PDB file of C-alpha atoms in Angstrom:
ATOM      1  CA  UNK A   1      -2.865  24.930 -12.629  1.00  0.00           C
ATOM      2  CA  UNK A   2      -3.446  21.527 -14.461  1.00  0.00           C
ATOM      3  CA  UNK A   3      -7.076  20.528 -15.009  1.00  0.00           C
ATOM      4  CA  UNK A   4      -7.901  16.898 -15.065  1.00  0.00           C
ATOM      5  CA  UNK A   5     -11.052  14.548 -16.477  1.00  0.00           C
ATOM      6  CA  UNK A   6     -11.377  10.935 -15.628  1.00  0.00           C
ATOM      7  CA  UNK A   7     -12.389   9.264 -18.958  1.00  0.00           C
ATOM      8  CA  UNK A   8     -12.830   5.892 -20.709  1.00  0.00           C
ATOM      9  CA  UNK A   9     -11.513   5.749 -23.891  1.00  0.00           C
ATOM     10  CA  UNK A  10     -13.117   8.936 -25.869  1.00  0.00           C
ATOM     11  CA  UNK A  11     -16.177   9.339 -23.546  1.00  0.00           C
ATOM     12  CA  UNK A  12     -16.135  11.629 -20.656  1.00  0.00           C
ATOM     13  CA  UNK A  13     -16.634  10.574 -17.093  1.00  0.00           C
ATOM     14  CA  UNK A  14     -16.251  12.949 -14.621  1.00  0.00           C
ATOM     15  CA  UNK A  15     -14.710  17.086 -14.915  1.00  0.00           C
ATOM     16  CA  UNK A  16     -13.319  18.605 -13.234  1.00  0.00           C
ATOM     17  CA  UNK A  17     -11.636  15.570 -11.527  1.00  0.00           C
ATOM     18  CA  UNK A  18      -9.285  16.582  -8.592  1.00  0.00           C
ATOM     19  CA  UNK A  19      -6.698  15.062  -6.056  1.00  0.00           C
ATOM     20  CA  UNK A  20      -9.791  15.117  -3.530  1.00  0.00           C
ATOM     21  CA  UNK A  21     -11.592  13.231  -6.031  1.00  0.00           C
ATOM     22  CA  UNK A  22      -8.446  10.700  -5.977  1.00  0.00           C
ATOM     23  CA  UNK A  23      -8.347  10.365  -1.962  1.00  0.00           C
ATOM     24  CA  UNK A  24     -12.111   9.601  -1.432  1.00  0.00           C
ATOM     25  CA  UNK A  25     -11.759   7.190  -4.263  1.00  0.00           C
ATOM     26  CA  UNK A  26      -8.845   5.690  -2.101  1.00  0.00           C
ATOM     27  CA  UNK A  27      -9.102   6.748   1.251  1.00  0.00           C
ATOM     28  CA  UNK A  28      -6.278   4.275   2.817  1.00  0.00           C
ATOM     29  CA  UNK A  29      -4.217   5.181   0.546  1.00  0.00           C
ATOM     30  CA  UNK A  30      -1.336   8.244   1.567  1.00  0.00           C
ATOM     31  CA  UNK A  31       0.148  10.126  -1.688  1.00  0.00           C
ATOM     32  CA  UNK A  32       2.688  12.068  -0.209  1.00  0.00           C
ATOM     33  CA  UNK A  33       3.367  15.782  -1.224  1.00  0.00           C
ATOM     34  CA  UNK A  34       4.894  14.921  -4.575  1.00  0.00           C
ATOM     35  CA  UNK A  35       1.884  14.488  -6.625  1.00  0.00           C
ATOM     36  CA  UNK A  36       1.878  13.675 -10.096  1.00  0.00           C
ATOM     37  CA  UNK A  37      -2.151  12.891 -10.026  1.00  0.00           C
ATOM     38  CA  UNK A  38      -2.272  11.400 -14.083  1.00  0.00           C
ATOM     39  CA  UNK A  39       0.242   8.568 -12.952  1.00  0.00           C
ATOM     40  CA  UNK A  40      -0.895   7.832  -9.728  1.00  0.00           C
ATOM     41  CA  UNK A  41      -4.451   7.995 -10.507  1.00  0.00           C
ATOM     42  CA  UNK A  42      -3.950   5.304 -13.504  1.00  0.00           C
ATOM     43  CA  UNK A  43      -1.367   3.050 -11.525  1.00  0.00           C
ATOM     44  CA  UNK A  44      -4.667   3.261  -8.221  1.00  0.00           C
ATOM     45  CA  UNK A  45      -6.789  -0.105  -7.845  1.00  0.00           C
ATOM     46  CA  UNK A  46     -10.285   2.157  -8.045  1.00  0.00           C
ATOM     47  CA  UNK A  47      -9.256   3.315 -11.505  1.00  0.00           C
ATOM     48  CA  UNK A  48      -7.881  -0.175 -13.044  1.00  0.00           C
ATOM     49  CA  UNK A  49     -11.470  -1.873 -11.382  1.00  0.00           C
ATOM     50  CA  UNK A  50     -13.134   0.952 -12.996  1.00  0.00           C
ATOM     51  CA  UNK A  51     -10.943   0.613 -16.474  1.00  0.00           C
ATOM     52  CA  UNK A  52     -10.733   4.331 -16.636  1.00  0.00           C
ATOM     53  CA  UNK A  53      -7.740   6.876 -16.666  1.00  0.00           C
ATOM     54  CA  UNK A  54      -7.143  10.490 -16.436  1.00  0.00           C
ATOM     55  CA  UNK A  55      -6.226  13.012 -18.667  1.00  0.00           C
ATOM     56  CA  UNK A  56      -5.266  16.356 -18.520  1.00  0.00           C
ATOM     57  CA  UNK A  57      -7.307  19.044 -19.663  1.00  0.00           C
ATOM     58  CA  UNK A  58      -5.869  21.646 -21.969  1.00  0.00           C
ATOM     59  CA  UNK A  59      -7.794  25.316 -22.574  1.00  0.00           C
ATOM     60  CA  UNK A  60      -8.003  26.320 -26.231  1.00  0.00           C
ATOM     61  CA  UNK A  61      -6.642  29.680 -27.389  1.00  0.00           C
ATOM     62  CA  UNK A  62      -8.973  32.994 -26.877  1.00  0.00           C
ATOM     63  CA  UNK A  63     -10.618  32.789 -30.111  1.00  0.00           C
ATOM     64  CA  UNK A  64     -10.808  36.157 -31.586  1.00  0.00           C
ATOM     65  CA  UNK A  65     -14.598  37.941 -31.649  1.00  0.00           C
ATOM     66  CA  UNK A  66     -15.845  41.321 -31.159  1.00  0.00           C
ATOM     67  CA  UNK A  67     -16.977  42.504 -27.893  1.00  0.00           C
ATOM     68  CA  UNK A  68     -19.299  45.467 -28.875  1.00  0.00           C
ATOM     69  CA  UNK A  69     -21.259  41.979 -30.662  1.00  0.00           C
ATOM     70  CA  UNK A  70     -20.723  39.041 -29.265  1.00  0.00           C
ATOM     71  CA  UNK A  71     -20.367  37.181 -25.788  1.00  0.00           C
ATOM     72  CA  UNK A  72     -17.434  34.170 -25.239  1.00  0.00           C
ATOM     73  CA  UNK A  73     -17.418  31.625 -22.288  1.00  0.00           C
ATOM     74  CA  UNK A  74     -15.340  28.494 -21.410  1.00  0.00           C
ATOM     75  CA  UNK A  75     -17.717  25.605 -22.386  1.00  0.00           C
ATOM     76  CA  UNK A  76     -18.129  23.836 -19.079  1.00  0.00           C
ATOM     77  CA  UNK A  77     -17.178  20.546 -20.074  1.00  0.00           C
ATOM     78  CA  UNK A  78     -13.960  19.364 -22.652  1.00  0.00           C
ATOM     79  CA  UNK A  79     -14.426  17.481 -25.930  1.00  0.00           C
ATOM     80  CA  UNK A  80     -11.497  15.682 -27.396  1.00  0.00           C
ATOM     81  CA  UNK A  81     -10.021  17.394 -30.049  1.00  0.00           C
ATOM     82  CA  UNK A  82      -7.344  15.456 -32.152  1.00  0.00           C
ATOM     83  CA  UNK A  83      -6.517  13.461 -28.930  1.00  0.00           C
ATOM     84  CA  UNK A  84      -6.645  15.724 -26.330  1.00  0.00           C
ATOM     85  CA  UNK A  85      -9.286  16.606 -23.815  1.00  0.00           C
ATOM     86  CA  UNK A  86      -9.736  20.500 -24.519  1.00  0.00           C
ATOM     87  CA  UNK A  87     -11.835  23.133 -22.640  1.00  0.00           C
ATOM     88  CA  UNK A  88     -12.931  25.323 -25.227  1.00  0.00           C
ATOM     89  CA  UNK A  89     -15.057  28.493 -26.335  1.00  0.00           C
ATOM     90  CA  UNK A  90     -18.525  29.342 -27.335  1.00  0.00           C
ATOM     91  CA  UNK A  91     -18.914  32.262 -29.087  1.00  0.00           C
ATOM     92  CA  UNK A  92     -22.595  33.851 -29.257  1.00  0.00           C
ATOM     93  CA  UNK A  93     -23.963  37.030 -30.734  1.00  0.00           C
ATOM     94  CA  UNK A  94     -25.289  39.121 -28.261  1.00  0.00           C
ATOM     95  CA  UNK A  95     -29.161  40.002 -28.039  1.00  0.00           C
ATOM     96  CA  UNK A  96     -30.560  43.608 -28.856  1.00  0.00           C
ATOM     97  CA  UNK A  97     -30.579  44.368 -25.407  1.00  0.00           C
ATOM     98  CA  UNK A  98     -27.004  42.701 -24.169  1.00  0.00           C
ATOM     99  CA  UNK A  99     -25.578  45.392 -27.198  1.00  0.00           C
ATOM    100  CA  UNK A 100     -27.292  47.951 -26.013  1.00  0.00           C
ATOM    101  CA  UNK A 101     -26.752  47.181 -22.375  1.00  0.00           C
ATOM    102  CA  UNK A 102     -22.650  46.820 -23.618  1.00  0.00           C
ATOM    103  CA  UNK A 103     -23.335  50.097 -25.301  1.00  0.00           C
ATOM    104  CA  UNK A 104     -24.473  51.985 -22.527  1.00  0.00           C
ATOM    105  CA  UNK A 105     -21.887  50.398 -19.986  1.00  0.00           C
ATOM    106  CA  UNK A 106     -18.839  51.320 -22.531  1.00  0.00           C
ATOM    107  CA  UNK A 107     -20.582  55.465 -22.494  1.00  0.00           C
ATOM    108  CA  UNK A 108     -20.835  55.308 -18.778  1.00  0.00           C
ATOM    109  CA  UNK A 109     -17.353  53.997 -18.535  1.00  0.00           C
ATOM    110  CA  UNK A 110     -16.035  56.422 -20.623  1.00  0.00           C
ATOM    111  CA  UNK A 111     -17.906  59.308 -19.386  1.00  0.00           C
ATOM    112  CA  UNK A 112     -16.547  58.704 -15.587  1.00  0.00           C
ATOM    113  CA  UNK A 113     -12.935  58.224 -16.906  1.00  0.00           C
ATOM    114  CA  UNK A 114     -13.444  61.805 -18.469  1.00  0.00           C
ATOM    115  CA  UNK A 115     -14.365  62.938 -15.097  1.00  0.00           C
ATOM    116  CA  UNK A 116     -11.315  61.927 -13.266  1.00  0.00           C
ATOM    117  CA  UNK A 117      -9.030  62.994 -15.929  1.00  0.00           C
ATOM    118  CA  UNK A 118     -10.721  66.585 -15.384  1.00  0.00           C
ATOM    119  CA  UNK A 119     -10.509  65.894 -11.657  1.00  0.00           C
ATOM    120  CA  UNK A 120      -7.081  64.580 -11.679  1.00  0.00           C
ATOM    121  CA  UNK A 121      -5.872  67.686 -14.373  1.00  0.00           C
ATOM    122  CA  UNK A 122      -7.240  70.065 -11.120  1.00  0.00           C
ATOM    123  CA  UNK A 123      -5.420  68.390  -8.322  1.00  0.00           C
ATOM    124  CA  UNK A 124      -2.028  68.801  -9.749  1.00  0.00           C
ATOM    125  CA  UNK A 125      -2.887  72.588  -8.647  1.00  0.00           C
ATOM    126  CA  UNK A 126      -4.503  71.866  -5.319  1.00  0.00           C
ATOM    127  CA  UNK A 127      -7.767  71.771  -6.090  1.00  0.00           C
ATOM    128  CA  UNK A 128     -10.642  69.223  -4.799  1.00  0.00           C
ATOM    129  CA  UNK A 129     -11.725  68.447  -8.252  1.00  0.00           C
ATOM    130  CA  UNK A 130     -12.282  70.306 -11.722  1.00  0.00           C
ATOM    131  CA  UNK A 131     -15.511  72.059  -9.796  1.00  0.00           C
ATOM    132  CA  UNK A 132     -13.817  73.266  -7.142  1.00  0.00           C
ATOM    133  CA  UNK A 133     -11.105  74.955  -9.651  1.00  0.00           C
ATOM    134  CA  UNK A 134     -14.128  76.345 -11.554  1.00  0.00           C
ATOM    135  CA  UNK A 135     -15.472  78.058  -8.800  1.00  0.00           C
ATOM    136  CA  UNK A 136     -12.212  80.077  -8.467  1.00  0.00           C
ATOM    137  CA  UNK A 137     -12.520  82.111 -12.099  1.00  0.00           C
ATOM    138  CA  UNK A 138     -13.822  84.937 -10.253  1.00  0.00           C
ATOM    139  CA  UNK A 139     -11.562  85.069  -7.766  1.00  0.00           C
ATOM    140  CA  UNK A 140      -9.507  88.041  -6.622  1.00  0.00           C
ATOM    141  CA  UNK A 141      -6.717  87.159  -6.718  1.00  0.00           C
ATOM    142  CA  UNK A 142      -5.388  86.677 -10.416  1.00  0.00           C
ATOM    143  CA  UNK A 143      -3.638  83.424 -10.028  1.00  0.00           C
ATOM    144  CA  UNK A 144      -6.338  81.677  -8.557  1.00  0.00           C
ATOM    145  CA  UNK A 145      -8.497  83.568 -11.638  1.00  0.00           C
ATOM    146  CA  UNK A 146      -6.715  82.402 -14.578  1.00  0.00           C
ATOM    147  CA  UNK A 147      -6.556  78.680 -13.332  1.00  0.00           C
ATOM    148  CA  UNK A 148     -10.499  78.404 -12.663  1.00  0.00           C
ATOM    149  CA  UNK A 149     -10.725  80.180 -15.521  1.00  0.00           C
ATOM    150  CA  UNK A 150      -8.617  77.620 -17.438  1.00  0.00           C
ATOM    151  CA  UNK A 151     -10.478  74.751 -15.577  1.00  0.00           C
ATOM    152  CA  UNK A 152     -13.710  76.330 -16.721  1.00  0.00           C
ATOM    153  CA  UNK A 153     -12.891  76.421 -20.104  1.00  0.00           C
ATOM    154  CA  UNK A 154     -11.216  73.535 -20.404  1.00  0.00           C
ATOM    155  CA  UNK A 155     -14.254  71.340 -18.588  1.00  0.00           C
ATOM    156  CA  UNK A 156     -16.405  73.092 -21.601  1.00  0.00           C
ATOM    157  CA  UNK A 157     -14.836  72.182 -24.108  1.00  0.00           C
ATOM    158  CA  UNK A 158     -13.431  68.344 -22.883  1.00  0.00           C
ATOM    159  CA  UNK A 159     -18.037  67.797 -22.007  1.00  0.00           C
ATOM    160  CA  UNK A 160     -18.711  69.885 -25.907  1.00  0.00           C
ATOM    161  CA  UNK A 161     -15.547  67.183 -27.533  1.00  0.00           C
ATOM    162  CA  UNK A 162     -17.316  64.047 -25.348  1.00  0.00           C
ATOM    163  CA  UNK A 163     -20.802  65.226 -26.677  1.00  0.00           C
ATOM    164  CA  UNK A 164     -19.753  65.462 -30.252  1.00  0.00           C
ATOM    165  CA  UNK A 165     -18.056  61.942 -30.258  1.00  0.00           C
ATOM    166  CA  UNK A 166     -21.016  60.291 -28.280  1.00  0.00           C
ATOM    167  CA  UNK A 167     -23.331  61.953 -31.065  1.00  0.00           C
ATOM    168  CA  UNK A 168     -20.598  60.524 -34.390  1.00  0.00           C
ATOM    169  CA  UNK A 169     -21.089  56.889 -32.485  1.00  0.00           C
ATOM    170  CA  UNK A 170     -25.075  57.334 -32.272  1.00  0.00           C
ATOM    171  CA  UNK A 171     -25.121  58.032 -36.121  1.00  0.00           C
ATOM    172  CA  UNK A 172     -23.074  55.451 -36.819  1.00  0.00           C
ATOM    173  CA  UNK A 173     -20.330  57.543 -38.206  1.00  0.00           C
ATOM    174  CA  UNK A 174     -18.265  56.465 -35.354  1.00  0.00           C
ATOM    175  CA  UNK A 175     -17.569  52.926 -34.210  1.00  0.00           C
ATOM    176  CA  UNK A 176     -18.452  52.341 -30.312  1.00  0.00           C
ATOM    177  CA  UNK A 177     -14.705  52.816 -28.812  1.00  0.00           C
ATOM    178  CA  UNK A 178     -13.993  49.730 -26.494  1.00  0.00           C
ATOM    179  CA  UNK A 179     -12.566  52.074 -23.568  1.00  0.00           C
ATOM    180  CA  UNK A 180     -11.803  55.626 -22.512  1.00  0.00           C
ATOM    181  CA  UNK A 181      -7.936  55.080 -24.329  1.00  0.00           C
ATOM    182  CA  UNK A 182      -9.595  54.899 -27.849  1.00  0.00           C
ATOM    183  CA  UNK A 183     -11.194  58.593 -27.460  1.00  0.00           C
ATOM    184  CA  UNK A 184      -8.453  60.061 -25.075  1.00  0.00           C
ATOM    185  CA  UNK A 185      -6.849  61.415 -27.991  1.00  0.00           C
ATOM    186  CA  UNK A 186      -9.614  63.199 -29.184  1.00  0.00           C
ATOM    187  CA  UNK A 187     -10.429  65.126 -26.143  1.00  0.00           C
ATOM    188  CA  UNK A 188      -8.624  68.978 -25.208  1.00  0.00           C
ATOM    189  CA  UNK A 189      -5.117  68.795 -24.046  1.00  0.00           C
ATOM    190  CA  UNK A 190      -5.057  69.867 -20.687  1.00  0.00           C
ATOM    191  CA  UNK A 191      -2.242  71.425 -20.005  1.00  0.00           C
ATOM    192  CA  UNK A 192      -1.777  74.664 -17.380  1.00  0.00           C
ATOM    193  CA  UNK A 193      -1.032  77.949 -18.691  1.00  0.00           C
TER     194      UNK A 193
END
């Protein structure tokens, strides 16, 4: 989608600027279907009376900044950079509380994908969830035994692995992983026996 800005010379007018813009501007005026809204917005009376013209709008690169530190938004109007109107970034450090906030979002995140990959490990069996395959390593029958058993163990030791790694990132000895895929790794292979 192109973005548009009516300007005069190097000064900003109006953004966004939009074909609706261009019909109320015009309103006798029928455009057809084939809209190329820079030339027909600089060839219409309204913008020669006016002596402006439109440009398109061009969005910078992502710049590159750490998320665990610092916020990035789309400024909400373009500057002209070396003749062309861009929409670019802001980059901010975050506050105390937005890092801690991102901190404790990432740890819930994490912690809940940890879940389901215990959950999902269980289903592949039959099972509700990993608790429901826990509940089954005293079971009778020696099948059902070993597997809760497994589950048990394995839940153990995946929450004791979790624990360890949330304690590393507390002391600092760890950097804050940016999603579950960066500590997956790290974590019991769960694989049936």
């Amino acid at each position: 989608m192109t973005l548009y800005a009516e300007v005069q010379g190097t000064t900003l007018i109006k953004y966004p600027y939009t074909f609706d813009d261009l019909q109320k501007e015009n309103p006798f005026t029928n455009y057809g279907t084939d809209i190329d809204l820079v030339s027909i917005f600089n060839g219409t009376e309204t913008a020669t009376q006016k002596n402006y013209s439109l440009a398109s709008v061009t969005i910078a690169p992502t710049p590159t900044y750490d998320s665990a530190t610092q916020t990035i938004i789309h400024n909400e109007q373009p500057t002209l950079i070396n003749g062309v109107w861009t929409l670019s970034w802001t980059v901010s450090t975050m506050t105390s509380e937005q890092i801690s906030q991102y901190q404790t979002n990432i740890k819930n995140q994490i912690s809940l994908s940890v879940q389901k990959r215990l959950d999902d490990f269980a289903k592949t069996r039959g099972y509700d969830g990993i608790l429901s395959a826990c509940t089954y390593s005293n079971s009778p029958t020696q099948k059902f035994a070993v597997e809760g058993q497994y589950c048990l163990d394995q839940r153990d030791a995946t929450w004791a692995a979790l624990t360890q790694l949330l304690s590393e990132i507390e002391a600092g000895t760890r950097p804050l992983p940016s999603s579950y895929e960066d500590i997956e790794g790290d974590l019991p292979q769960l694989v049936w026996p």
